[in-house]
Every structure is written in C-alpha cells, then in structure tokens.
Short mmCIF file of C-alpha atoms in Angstrom, two decimals:
data_model
loop_
_atom_site.label_atom_id
_atom_site.label_comp_id
_atom_site.label_asym_id
_atom_site.label_seq_id
_atom_site.Cartn_x
_atom_site.Cartn_y
_atom_site.Cartn_z
CA MET A 16 132.02 126.00 78.79
CA ASP A 17 129.89 123.19 77.39
CA ASN A 18 133.00 121.03 77.07
CA ILE A 19 133.42 120.71 80.84
CA PRO A 20 132.34 117.22 81.93
CA PRO A 21 129.19 117.25 84.11
CA GLU A 22 131.04 115.21 86.73
CA ILE A 23 133.47 118.10 87.26
CA LEU A 24 130.62 120.58 87.55
CA HIS A 25 128.92 118.42 90.17
CA ILE A 26 132.15 118.26 92.20
CA VAL A 27 132.49 122.03 92.00
CA CYS A 28 128.89 122.61 93.10
CA SER A 29 129.19 120.22 96.02
CA LEU A 30 131.89 122.46 97.50
CA LEU A 31 130.32 125.87 96.89
CA SER A 32 128.36 128.09 99.23
CA ILE A 33 124.77 128.90 98.36
CA ASP A 34 125.74 132.43 97.28
CA ASP A 35 128.34 131.02 94.90
CA ILE A 36 125.89 128.46 93.53
CA ILE A 37 123.44 131.26 92.74
CA ASN A 38 126.14 132.98 90.67
CA PHE A 39 127.25 129.65 89.19
CA ARG A 40 123.73 129.05 87.84
CA LEU A 41 123.81 132.34 85.91
CA VAL A 42 126.53 131.11 83.53
CA SER A 43 124.42 128.88 81.29
CA LYS A 44 121.42 126.57 81.21
CA THR A 45 123.65 123.56 81.85
CA PHE A 46 125.17 125.27 84.88
CA ALA A 47 121.69 126.29 86.07
CA ASP A 48 120.35 122.73 85.90
CA ILE A 49 123.34 121.23 87.69
CA GLY A 50 123.49 124.01 90.29
CA ALA A 51 119.81 123.59 91.16
CA ALA A 52 120.60 120.21 92.65
CA TYR A 53 122.77 121.89 95.29
CA MET A 54 120.60 124.87 96.19
CA LEU A 55 118.78 123.23 99.08
CA PRO A 56 120.66 120.19 100.38
CA GLU A 57 119.23 121.03 103.79
CA VAL A 58 115.80 122.47 104.54
CA THR A 59 115.09 124.13 107.88
CA PHE A 60 111.86 125.42 109.36
CA TYR A 61 110.22 126.78 112.50
CA MET A 62 106.75 126.31 113.96
CA HIS A 63 105.21 129.20 112.03
CA GLU A 64 102.58 129.24 109.28
CA GLU A 65 104.86 130.97 106.74
CA GLU A 66 107.61 128.46 107.48
CA LEU A 67 105.26 125.54 106.94
CA LYS A 68 104.09 127.04 103.64
CA ARG A 69 107.73 127.43 102.56
CA LEU A 70 108.38 123.79 103.44
CA ARG A 71 105.42 122.64 101.35
CA ASP A 72 106.53 124.78 98.39
CA ILE A 73 110.03 123.28 98.47
CA SER A 74 108.59 119.77 98.57
CA LEU A 75 106.55 120.53 95.45
CA HIS A 76 109.53 121.85 93.48
CA PRO A 77 110.47 119.22 90.85
CA ILE A 78 114.24 119.74 91.20
CA PHE A 79 114.87 121.05 94.72
CA SER A 80 112.79 118.31 96.37
CA ARG A 81 114.81 115.52 94.74
CA HIS A 82 118.06 116.81 96.23
CA VAL A 83 117.07 117.51 99.84
CA PHE A 84 119.00 115.14 102.09
CA SER A 85 118.55 116.88 105.45
CA LEU A 86 115.53 118.33 107.25
CA THR A 87 115.80 120.42 110.44
CA TYR A 88 113.04 121.54 112.78
CA PHE A 89 114.22 124.46 114.93
CA ALA A 90 112.62 124.35 118.38
CA GLN A 91 112.53 128.08 119.02
CA ALA A 92 109.00 129.34 119.51
CA LEU A 93 107.01 132.09 121.20
CA ASP A 94 105.67 131.86 124.74
CA SER A 95 102.83 129.45 125.27
CA PRO A 96 100.64 130.36 127.05
CA LYS A 97 101.17 133.92 125.91
CA PHE A 98 102.18 136.79 128.16
CA SER A 99 99.61 139.31 129.34
CA PHE A 100 100.01 142.91 128.22
CA ARG A 101 101.28 143.82 131.68
CA GLU A 102 103.96 141.11 131.51
CA PHE A 103 104.79 142.22 127.98
CA VAL A 104 105.41 145.81 129.17
CA ILE A 105 107.49 144.68 132.15
CA ASP A 106 109.59 142.52 129.85
CA TYR A 107 110.08 145.45 127.45
CA LYS A 108 111.17 147.78 130.26
CA GLN A 109 113.62 145.18 131.51
CA GLU A 110 115.07 144.85 128.02
CA MET A 111 115.47 148.62 127.74
CA LYS A 112 117.65 148.64 130.86
CA TRP A 113 120.14 146.44 129.03
CA ASN A 114 119.79 147.88 125.54
CA ARG A 115 119.98 151.67 125.64
CA LYS A 116 120.26 151.92 121.84
CA LYS A 117 116.91 150.32 121.21
CA LYS A 118 114.12 152.62 120.07
CA VAL A 119 111.85 153.74 122.91
CA LEU A 120 108.22 152.88 122.18
CA SER A 121 105.25 154.97 123.22
CA PRO A 122 102.31 153.29 125.03
CA THR A 123 100.37 153.27 121.74
CA GLN A 124 103.29 151.65 119.91
CA LEU A 125 103.71 149.11 122.70
CA LEU A 126 100.05 148.16 122.42
CA ALA A 127 100.44 147.71 118.65
CA GLU A 128 103.50 145.51 119.20
CA TYR A 129 101.59 143.44 121.73
CA LYS A 130 98.75 142.92 119.26
CA LYS A 131 101.27 141.65 116.71
CA TYR A 132 102.80 139.34 119.32
CA GLU A 133 99.36 138.15 120.45
CA GLU A 134 98.32 137.32 116.88
CA ALA A 135 101.53 135.35 116.28
CA VAL A 136 101.08 133.33 119.49
CA ASP A 137 97.45 132.59 118.65
CA LYS A 138 98.46 131.25 115.22
CA GLN A 139 101.20 129.18 116.84
CA ASP A 140 98.68 127.74 119.30
CA VAL A 141 96.47 126.69 116.37
CA ILE A 142 99.41 124.80 114.84
CA MET A 143 100.00 122.99 118.12
CA ARG A 144 96.34 122.28 118.81
CA THR A 145 95.64 120.92 115.32
CA GLN A 146 99.08 119.33 114.94
CA ALA A 147 99.39 121.06 111.58
CA ASP A 148 103.16 120.62 111.59
CA VAL A 149 102.86 116.85 112.04
CA ALA A 150 100.30 116.64 109.23
CA LEU A 151 102.53 118.68 106.93
CA LEU A 152 105.60 116.58 107.71
CA LYS A 153 103.64 113.46 106.79
CA GLU A 154 102.78 115.16 103.50
CA VAL A 155 106.21 116.49 102.53
CA MET A 156 108.70 113.90 103.80
CA PRO A 157 107.77 111.32 101.12
CA ARG A 158 108.44 114.00 98.48
CA PHE A 159 112.10 114.09 99.49
CA PRO A 160 113.27 110.77 97.99
CA ASN A 161 116.89 111.30 99.08
CA LEU A 162 116.13 112.42 102.64
CA GLU A 163 118.71 110.80 104.92
CA GLN A 164 118.93 113.04 107.98
CA VAL A 165 116.44 114.70 110.32
CA THR A 166 117.37 117.13 113.08
CA MET A 167 115.65 118.81 115.98
CA SER A 168 117.74 121.80 117.01
CA SER A 169 117.22 124.16 119.92
CA ASP A 170 118.54 127.40 118.44
CA ALA A 171 122.08 126.75 117.14
CA MET A 172 122.72 123.22 118.40
CA PHE A 173 124.62 121.27 115.71
CA TYR A 174 125.12 124.49 113.72
CA GLU A 175 127.68 126.43 115.76
CA GLY A 176 130.25 128.02 113.47
CA ILE A 177 129.13 126.18 110.35
CA TYR A 178 127.06 128.80 108.56
CA VAL A 179 128.20 132.21 107.39
CA ALA A 180 124.71 133.71 107.45
CA ARG A 181 121.31 132.79 108.75
CA ARG A 182 118.09 133.54 106.98
CA PRO A 183 115.74 135.72 109.06
CA LYS A 184 113.66 133.91 111.67
CA PRO A 185 109.89 134.38 111.51
CA PHE A 186 109.95 135.84 115.04
CA ASP A 187 112.64 138.47 114.45
CA LYS A 188 110.20 141.35 113.95
CA ILE A 189 108.05 140.48 116.96
CA GLN A 190 108.83 142.41 120.12
CA ARG A 191 109.15 139.32 122.31
CA GLY A 192 110.68 137.40 119.44
CA ASN A 193 114.21 137.94 120.72
CA ASN A 194 113.33 136.95 124.28
CA ARG A 195 111.53 133.70 123.67
CA CYS A 196 112.61 130.66 125.65
CA GLY A 197 110.83 128.12 123.50
CA LEU A 198 108.27 125.63 124.68
CA ASP A 199 108.61 123.77 127.95
CA PRO A 200 109.80 121.04 128.18
CA GLU A 201 112.56 122.01 125.77
CA GLY A 202 112.71 120.28 122.41
CA VAL A 203 110.11 117.65 123.26
CA ARG A 204 107.28 118.74 120.99
CA PRO A 205 109.26 119.35 117.75
CA LEU A 206 111.14 116.07 118.11
CA GLU A 207 107.90 114.23 118.72
CA ALA A 208 106.43 115.88 115.61
CA ILE A 209 109.30 114.68 113.41
CA LEU A 210 109.30 111.14 114.79
CA SER A 211 105.49 110.84 114.75
CA ALA A 212 105.38 111.86 111.10
CA ASN A 213 108.15 109.45 110.18
CA ALA A 214 106.45 106.65 112.10
CA ASP A 215 103.61 106.90 109.58
CA VAL A 216 105.52 107.57 106.35
CA LYS A 217 108.64 105.50 107.22
CA CYS A 218 111.41 107.27 105.33
CA ASP A 219 114.68 105.38 105.04
CA LEU A 220 116.60 107.68 107.37
CA LYS A 221 120.29 107.20 108.13
CA ARG A 222 120.96 109.94 110.68
CA LEU A 223 119.05 111.50 113.57
CA ARG A 224 120.20 114.52 115.58
CA ALA A 225 118.26 115.96 118.51
CA GLY A 226 119.41 118.57 120.97
CA THR A 227 118.95 120.01 123.31
CA MET A 228 115.94 118.09 124.55
CA ASP A 229 114.47 117.67 128.01
CA TRP A 230 114.80 114.27 129.65
CA LYS A 231 110.99 114.15 129.99
CA PHE A 232 110.80 113.15 126.33
CA PHE A 233 111.57 109.60 127.48
CA LYS A 234 108.89 109.63 130.17
CA ARG A 235 106.45 107.61 128.09
CA SER A 236 105.41 104.01 127.63
CA ALA A 237 107.62 101.39 126.01
CA GLY A 238 104.99 100.95 123.30
CA GLU A 239 105.02 104.64 122.41
CA LEU A 240 108.83 104.73 122.30
CA ALA A 241 108.81 101.69 120.02
CA ARG A 242 106.28 103.39 117.72
CA LEU A 243 108.52 106.45 117.39
CA PHE A 244 111.90 104.74 117.07
CA LYS A 245 111.29 101.37 115.44
CA PRO A 246 111.08 102.96 111.95
CA LEU A 247 114.65 104.21 112.54
CA SER A 248 116.15 100.73 112.47
CA ASN A 249 118.43 101.64 109.54
CA LEU A 250 120.13 104.55 111.28
CA THR A 251 123.91 104.63 111.04
CA ARG A 252 124.32 107.73 113.22
CA ILE A 253 122.37 109.11 116.18
CA GLU A 254 123.16 112.17 118.30
CA LEU A 255 121.11 113.00 121.39
CA MET A 256 121.86 115.98 123.65
CA ILE A 257 119.61 115.63 126.71
CA THR A 258 119.19 118.38 129.31
CA VAL A 259 119.04 117.32 132.95
CA ASP A 260 118.57 120.37 135.14
CA GLY A 261 116.05 122.20 137.27
CA MET A 262 116.02 125.57 135.51
CA ASN A 263 112.30 125.33 134.75
CA GLU A 264 111.42 123.17 137.72
CA THR A 265 109.92 123.96 141.10
CA THR A 266 112.24 121.46 142.79
CA ASP A 267 116.02 121.73 143.11
CA GLU A 268 118.44 120.24 140.61
CA ALA A 269 119.31 117.21 142.73
CA ASP A 270 115.65 116.15 142.76
CA VAL A 271 115.36 116.62 138.99
CA ILE A 272 118.49 114.54 138.39
CA ALA A 273 117.10 111.81 140.64
CA ARG A 274 113.80 111.81 138.74
CA CYS A 275 115.62 111.66 135.40
CA ARG A 276 117.71 108.78 136.68
CA ARG A 277 114.62 106.84 137.75
CA VAL A 278 113.05 107.27 134.30
CA LEU A 279 116.16 106.33 132.31
CA SER A 280 116.96 103.40 134.62
CA LYS A 281 113.85 101.69 133.24
CA GLY A 282 115.73 101.20 129.97
CA ALA A 283 114.17 103.64 127.49
CA LEU A 284 117.51 104.54 125.87
CA ARG A 285 118.78 100.95 125.98
CA THR A 286 115.69 99.81 124.12
CA ILE A 287 115.95 102.59 121.53
CA PHE A 288 119.59 101.87 120.72
CA ARG A 289 119.00 98.12 120.49
CA LEU A 290 116.57 98.87 117.66
CA MET A 291 119.48 100.27 115.59
CA PRO A 292 121.86 97.38 114.79
CA GLN A 293 123.58 99.24 111.94
CA LEU A 294 124.88 102.13 114.05
CA GLU A 295 128.33 103.38 113.09
CA SER A 296 128.20 106.44 115.33
CA LEU A 297 126.49 106.73 118.72
CA CYS A 298 126.69 110.12 120.45
CA ILE A 299 124.74 110.82 123.62
CA GLU A 300 125.37 113.44 126.27
CA LEU A 301 123.41 114.35 129.38
CA LEU A 302 123.82 118.05 130.07
CA SER A 303 123.25 119.60 133.49
CA TRP A 304 123.28 123.23 134.55
CA ASP A 305 126.12 122.54 136.96
CA GLY A 306 128.46 120.32 134.93
CA GLY A 307 130.76 119.79 137.91
CA ASP A 308 128.05 118.21 140.06
CA LEU A 309 128.89 114.65 141.08
CA ASP A 310 125.33 113.46 140.47
CA ARG A 311 124.59 112.11 137.01
CA GLY A 312 121.27 111.70 135.24
CA ALA A 313 122.06 108.15 134.14
CA SER A 314 124.54 105.32 134.43
CA LEU A 315 126.25 103.80 131.42
CA ARG A 316 124.19 100.62 131.83
CA HIS A 317 121.01 102.72 131.50
CA ILE A 318 122.17 103.73 128.00
CA ILE A 319 124.02 100.73 126.61
CA GLU A 320 122.77 97.22 127.26
CA PRO A 321 125.61 95.22 128.89
CA GLY A 322 126.90 92.77 126.32
CA PHE A 323 125.15 94.40 123.34
CA HIS A 324 127.33 94.71 120.24
CA TRP A 325 127.06 96.97 117.18
CA PRO A 326 129.12 95.26 114.45
CA SER A 327 130.00 98.52 112.63
CA LEU A 328 130.39 100.98 115.52
CA ARG A 329 133.30 103.32 114.74
CA GLU A 330 132.47 106.35 116.89
CA LEU A 331 131.20 106.54 120.47
CA LEU A 332 130.55 109.71 122.47
CA ILE A 333 129.31 109.31 126.03
CA GLY A 334 128.85 112.34 128.29
CA GLY A 335 127.35 113.17 131.66
CA VAL A 336 127.03 109.61 132.98
CA ASP A 337 128.56 107.53 135.76
CA CYS A 338 129.89 103.99 135.73
CA ASP A 339 132.84 101.90 136.90
CA ARG A 340 135.92 101.33 134.79
CA GLN A 341 135.19 97.61 134.40
CA GLU A 342 131.73 98.41 133.04
CA LEU A 343 133.13 100.96 130.59
CA MET A 344 135.98 98.72 129.47
CA ALA A 345 133.55 95.89 128.80
CA VAL A 346 131.75 98.11 126.27
CA LEU A 347 135.00 99.29 124.68
CA GLU A 348 136.54 95.82 124.49
CA LEU A 349 133.39 94.49 122.84
CA HIS A 350 133.83 97.04 120.04
CA LYS A 351 137.63 97.21 119.85
CA GLU A 352 137.75 95.75 116.33
CA THR A 353 135.81 98.67 114.83
CA LEU A 354 135.88 101.53 117.37
CA ARG A 355 138.27 104.30 116.33
CA ASN A 356 136.77 107.54 117.68
CA LEU A 357 135.97 107.71 121.40
CA CYS A 358 134.88 110.72 123.44
CA LEU A 359 134.28 110.47 127.19
CA ARG A 360 133.03 113.80 128.55
CA ASN A 361 132.16 114.60 132.17
CA VAL A 362 132.19 110.92 133.10
CA SER A 363 132.30 109.94 136.77
CA LEU A 364 133.80 106.63 137.89
CA LYS A 365 131.76 105.73 140.97
CA SER A 366 134.27 103.56 142.82
CA THR A 367 137.22 103.10 140.49
CA SER A 368 140.13 105.16 139.21
CA TRP A 369 140.98 106.88 135.94
CA LYS A 370 144.58 105.94 136.67
CA LYS A 371 143.60 102.30 136.22
CA LEU A 372 141.31 102.90 133.24
CA LEU A 373 143.40 105.08 130.93
CA PRO A 374 146.42 102.73 130.62
CA LYS A 375 144.12 100.12 129.04
CA LYS A 376 145.17 99.96 125.40
CA LEU A 377 142.74 100.55 122.57
CA TYR A 378 143.62 101.30 118.96
CA LEU A 379 141.92 104.70 118.80
CA THR A 380 142.66 107.22 116.06
CA GLU A 381 140.59 110.02 117.66
CA PRO A 382 140.39 109.75 121.46
CA CYS A 383 138.88 112.66 123.40
CA ILE A 384 138.82 112.46 127.19
CA CYS A 385 137.50 115.81 128.39
CA GLY A 386 135.46 117.78 130.89
CA ASP A 387 135.25 116.99 134.60
CA LEU A 388 136.67 113.54 135.38
CA TYR A 389 135.79 112.09 138.78
CA GLY A 390 137.04 108.83 140.21
CA HIS A 391 138.25 107.11 143.37
CA PRO A 392 141.75 105.79 144.15
CA GLU A 393 142.26 102.04 143.88
CA GLY A 394 144.82 99.94 145.70
CA GLU A 395 147.94 101.87 146.63
CA ASP A 396 147.05 104.91 144.54
CA GLU A 397 146.66 108.14 146.45
CA PRO A 398 145.31 111.48 145.25
CA ASP A 399 148.03 113.71 143.83
CA GLY A 400 149.46 115.76 146.70
CA PRO A 401 149.84 119.30 145.33
CA ASP A 402 146.24 119.46 144.14
CA TRP A 403 144.62 118.15 147.31
CA PRO A 404 142.47 119.14 149.03
CA GLN A 405 140.76 120.96 146.18
CA LEU A 406 139.46 123.88 148.17
CA ASP A 407 138.07 125.51 145.02
CA ASN A 408 135.94 122.45 144.24
CA PRO A 409 132.58 122.53 146.06
CA TYR A 410 132.14 118.81 145.42
CA PHE A 411 135.43 117.79 146.99
CA GLU A 412 135.32 114.91 149.41
CA PRO A 413 138.17 112.88 150.90
CA GLY A 414 139.33 110.06 148.64
CA LEU A 415 137.94 111.67 145.49
CA GLU A 416 139.92 111.99 142.26
CA HIS A 417 139.16 115.01 140.12
CA TRP A 418 140.72 116.45 136.98
CA TYR A 419 139.24 119.26 134.93
CA LEU A 420 140.38 118.80 131.33
CA SER A 421 138.16 121.46 129.76
CA VAL A 422 136.44 120.68 126.45
CA PRO A 423 137.74 121.07 122.88
CA GLU A 424 135.33 123.94 122.19
CA ASP A 425 137.21 126.02 124.77
CA GLY A 426 140.55 125.68 122.98
CA ARG A 427 143.78 123.90 123.80
CA HIS A 428 144.38 122.34 127.22
CA ASP A 429 147.82 120.84 127.90
CA MET A 430 146.68 117.99 130.14
CA ARG A 431 143.71 117.08 127.94
CA ASP A 432 145.88 117.08 124.82
CA SER A 433 148.48 114.96 126.61
CA VAL A 434 145.92 112.42 127.82
CA ASN A 435 144.44 112.10 124.35
CA VAL A 436 147.82 111.59 122.68
CA TYR A 437 148.61 109.03 125.40
CA CYS A 438 145.41 107.12 124.55
CA ARG A 439 145.97 107.25 120.79
CA LEU A 440 146.91 104.19 118.71
CA GLY A 441 147.31 101.87 121.65
CA GLY A 442 149.74 104.20 123.43
CA THR A 443 152.39 104.10 120.70
CA THR A 444 152.62 107.89 120.32
CA TYR A 445 153.42 108.78 123.96
CA PRO A 446 155.82 107.47 126.63
CA ASP A 447 154.41 104.89 129.03
CA GLU A 448 153.76 107.42 131.78
CA LEU A 449 150.22 108.57 132.54
CA PRO A 450 149.87 112.37 132.06
CA LEU A 451 147.46 113.04 134.92
CA SER A 452 149.90 115.23 136.81
CA ASP A 453 151.42 118.57 135.88
CA GLU A 454 154.92 117.11 136.18
CA VAL A 455 154.33 114.42 133.54
CA VAL A 456 152.47 116.83 131.26
CA ASP A 457 155.32 119.37 131.39
CA LYS A 458 157.90 116.63 130.91
CA TYR A 459 156.58 115.38 127.57
CA TYR A 460 154.34 118.11 126.15
CA GLU A 461 156.79 119.89 123.85
CA LYS A 462 158.24 116.77 122.26
CA HIS A 463 155.35 114.30 122.17
CA VAL A 464 152.20 116.42 122.20
CA LYS A 465 152.78 119.81 120.61
CA GLY A 466 154.90 118.30 117.86
CA PHE A 467 152.30 115.63 117.17
CA LEU A 468 149.47 118.17 117.02
CA GLU A 469 151.50 120.34 114.65
CA ASP A 470 151.95 117.43 112.28
CA TYR A 471 148.45 116.00 112.65
CA TYR A 472 146.29 119.12 112.72
CA GLY A 473 148.64 121.83 111.49
CA GLU A 474 147.21 124.25 114.04
CA PHE A 475 150.39 125.68 115.51
CA SER A 476 152.26 126.79 112.37
CA ASP A 477 150.77 129.48 110.18
CA ASP A 478 153.69 129.21 107.74
CA ASP A 479 152.83 125.62 106.84
CA ASP A 480 149.26 126.56 106.01
CA GLU A 481 150.35 129.51 103.89
CA ASN A 482 152.89 127.51 101.89
CA GLU A 483 150.90 124.32 101.48
CA TRP A 484 149.82 125.21 97.92
CA GLU A 485 152.81 127.36 97.00
CA ASP A 486 154.23 126.91 93.50
CA VAL A 487 157.93 126.14 94.02
CA SER A 488 158.68 125.17 90.43
CA SER A 489 160.69 128.34 90.02
CA GLU A 490 163.39 129.60 92.38
CA ASP A 491 163.26 133.07 90.81
CA ASP A 492 162.93 135.47 93.74
CA ASN A 493 161.73 138.50 91.85
CA SER A 494 159.10 140.63 93.50
CA ALA A 495 156.61 140.72 90.64
CA ASP A 496 153.31 142.34 91.26
CA ASP A 497 150.58 139.93 92.43
CA ASP A 498 148.23 141.14 89.73
CA GLU A 499 150.79 140.35 87.04
CA ASP A 500 151.22 136.84 88.42
CA ASP A 501 147.48 136.33 88.28
CA ASP A 502 147.36 137.57 84.70
CA GLY A 503 150.05 135.11 83.72
CA LEU A 504 148.25 132.23 85.34
CA PHE A 505 144.65 132.95 84.39
CA GLY A 506 144.95 135.23 81.37
CA ASP A 507 144.28 138.92 80.98
CA ASP A 508 140.96 140.03 82.46
CA ASN A 509 140.51 142.33 79.47
CA ASP A 510 140.70 139.44 77.03
CA GLY A 511 137.02 138.87 76.29
CA GLU A 512 137.49 135.68 74.29
CA GLY A 513 138.42 133.51 77.28
CA MET A 514 136.84 135.50 80.07
CA PHE A 515 134.19 132.98 81.11
CA MET A 516 136.69 130.12 81.20
CA ASP A 517 139.17 132.26 83.13
CA GLN A 518 136.54 133.06 85.73
CA PHE A 519 135.64 129.41 85.96
CA GLN A 520 139.28 128.45 86.48
CA MET A 521 139.59 131.01 89.25
CA LEU A 522 136.43 129.65 90.81
CA LEU A 523 137.82 126.14 90.56
CA GLY A 524 140.99 127.31 92.30
CA ASP A 525 138.91 128.73 95.14
CA VAL A 526 137.05 125.44 95.38
CA ILE A 527 140.31 123.51 95.81
CA TYR A 528 141.23 125.71 98.75
CA ALA A 529 137.73 125.41 100.19
CA HIS A 530 138.00 121.64 99.99
CA LEU A 531 140.44 121.75 102.92
CA ASP A 532 137.46 122.29 105.21
CA HIS A 533 134.43 121.41 103.15
CA SER A 534 131.60 122.56 105.43
CA HIS A 535 128.72 124.15 103.55
CA ASN A 536 128.26 127.86 104.19
CA THR A 537 124.54 127.54 103.76
CA PRO A 538 122.20 130.15 105.21
CA TYR A 539 119.45 128.41 107.15
#
C-alpha cells in the first residue's frame, strides 16, 4: 500500500464521500494523514452556542482548518421574540391535527418542553444581542487559509439533492424546532454577520452565495454597502437569491414589490457588482410568491450598469426582472466574446417581443430560457391564435405575449428544450424556425431536440449508461456467475496476501464511476 503515489491517493480522496474517507483513513497512517485533508472541505453552522463552539474547535484543528475551502451559515433559527406558553400550546395542538403519529404530551410535559424552548431562545437572543457570531467569525475565518467560498443558506438553498445525509440540527429536539420560520427579514442577519466579519479580516474570497434573502438587506446606505462588499473585489462567482413578496408584510404584494423596486432603483446592486471586475459567473434572481405576476422587483438596468463590462464573464443568470430586448441584447453583445452559459428565468419584456429577441445569434453552449416569459408583439407580429385569449392566466391583457416554459427543476418541457436548442451555438443545431408555437415544437422535437439531448446529456437511454464502461474485449457470451467474474478481476477474497490491495482496487473502481457526477456526499 505504501507504494501507491500520494498524488493518486489525493485524487481518490477528492472523489469520496465523508463516510468512505473515514474508512479510507483506517487503512494506514499515510492514508489517515492524506484523508484528513478531505474530511471537512466545507464547514456549516447555525446560530446556536454548540454550533459556534464546534466552529471554533474546527478552526483550531491543525489539519482540518488548513483544508476548509467553504463556510456556510444556515439561516434557520428559533422565533424571536419567543412565543408565549399559550401560543406554544396552540401551535402544538395545531401540529397534532396534522401529525397523528406524534406522541401526545401531557400538560406537565408540555410545560417542560416550553422551558427547553424558552432557554434555547434566550441563549439565541444573547448571541444576537452581543453579536457573538460576528466576533467568532472574525476569530476563525483567518484560521482557514484556503477559504474561498462563503454561503448564507435559508434551509436547503444551494444544497438541494447534493447531500446524502444531514447532520442533526441543534433545534431538532426542541418542540418548536421543526416549526421555526427563521428570523424576519429572512436571511438578512446571517448574511450581514458573514460580510461584517469579512470586512474586518478581509479573506481572499472567490465565491459568495446568499439565498434566500429579503430585499430589505439592500435598504442601507451606500457607505455601508461599500463596507460590506468592497473586500469582495476578487470574487469570480456570486449568487444572490432575493425574495420579493408580502408573506410577512402588512401590505399586499404589489406594494412590497413597488417598495423593493424603489430601493433597488437607487443602484445598490449595480454598485456592488461594479466592485467585482473579475466576475466569471453572475447569478441573481428575484423571487416572488406569485411568480406569474407581471410586476417585477427590479429592472435589468437596476442590476447591471448599462455599458459595464466584465472581461471574464462566462455565465450569467438573470431572473425575476423586466427590461426591453434592446437593453438585454446590449448586455449580451458586450459579453459575447466570453459568455457561454446564459439563463433567463421569469423575465418580462416591457414593450418588446421574445420573437424578436430569441433569433439574435449568440455562441452559447448552455442556454436556458425558462419560467414565465412575458412580452409584447412588435410590428406585424400577432399573438398566436390557438392560445389566445389565455383565460387561465389571471394576468392576461390584450396584446400580451406569454409562454410558460417551466423550469429545469420540474423536469423536461418540450417547448423549453426546443427553445434552448434553438439558441445554442448561434442557432447551428436547430432549423431556422422559432419554436414558440406547438406546431414548430412538434415538427422538430424528435429529430433536432430529443436526439440532441440523448447525445449531449445521455438522459433518455438507460442502455447507454449501463454499457458505457462495459468490457467488450471478449465476445464470449457465457453466463458466468457475477461473483466469479469479480474474483477473476480483483482476486479471491479469501486470499489474505493481497486483500488490502484488492479492496483498494475495488474502491478505485467505485471512484471512477463516481467521477461521472463528482458531487460530494458530505453530511452538513
């Protein structure tokens, strides 16, 4: 085992899950030392005293701390201000109506649970009042010399489907722990804690992810925004998922959207993004409770300064905004030499048409036009007859274009897939006929879309996936037992002399397969 080059062991570890790395480290001291570097590539924590202690302990570990590249602050928290005992009981009774299997608590047990909840909220309030989390972040972030990414995540944002298991949350054993809504406004305080700490210690961060976060985060002075974001001038990737809705407001959603629009129109986001000249990936989406609403929380010009150019921008995701096609094309044309991945989601063209925009040619390798697309006919264009009027669309108005293309998370959508193949590689992979009608989609889908997706993603043919690594060196069609084949390839399991190497070879084989989708299965 000692003859295996360290470089190979590092490659293996980089592709293993945490559970496999734990087993990997049991083989030998060399394996243990190398595996330690991959135990905690990402550290996550909540606003809880035990979580903060855990974060400090990791930062003081001589090996783990040197290999942390990502730090995530989960925004979930208990109610603040805390519920009264009466509210606590009402909430419990309401939960019991929906969960008949849950253990019924006596009044004495309920009081004990409330005391536990009350104590946890009081400790959480101390953290907020003293800003203990900010102070700790200032202490620990410099101890992570390879820290490149910070994240503020409301529950599972940025982590959907990535992790096999999650470590227990500190609130899981608290009665109201499963019914918490977090602090209002959502995501604002934990993101401010991360950025405030970094403003003082100035880590050389490359990536920032924040979502979901309330739009009120940007309702602050230009000087304060500069203090928080100027130290992030070396970012190459930024992702912001901003909520724009009235769920926790006393006014209706339209008023909230208008207030958000007034704040963002002053240029907070424009100023922030101008501070990041090295951006390679810019992803920003404004999320509203009613995604089909015609009102948007911002215009494109509120987010991207007209005429501003990022020399290395390869990926752009814009969602939940409005603009005109000329305004959007000006941004895309300015970055056409580098831009390869483009996602436009729930974008509304205020007075222009998608039928005029989409035929514009860009050399995109990964286009994604999705969600609700609104526009207005230009020139001789008329709305497509069979779909008009859209009686099922509450926002329908005469002269309005609307297509619902769904989003990739919801699975395949024939029109969305057709539009995206049409926009790919300057239009060279699809006939010169815009697929914004069912007739055009049906006409070309089988030949130009489904076939392309089969070749490009391999998602339609299970046989191809199964045979991709098949050994075809022998045409012998005997039906030998699978166990015998494995013995021939890896050696007899009962042969003690080569057992460790055989196990390592099997592990290496698993790693090769895992490399096909190399997401870490790290519990967080």
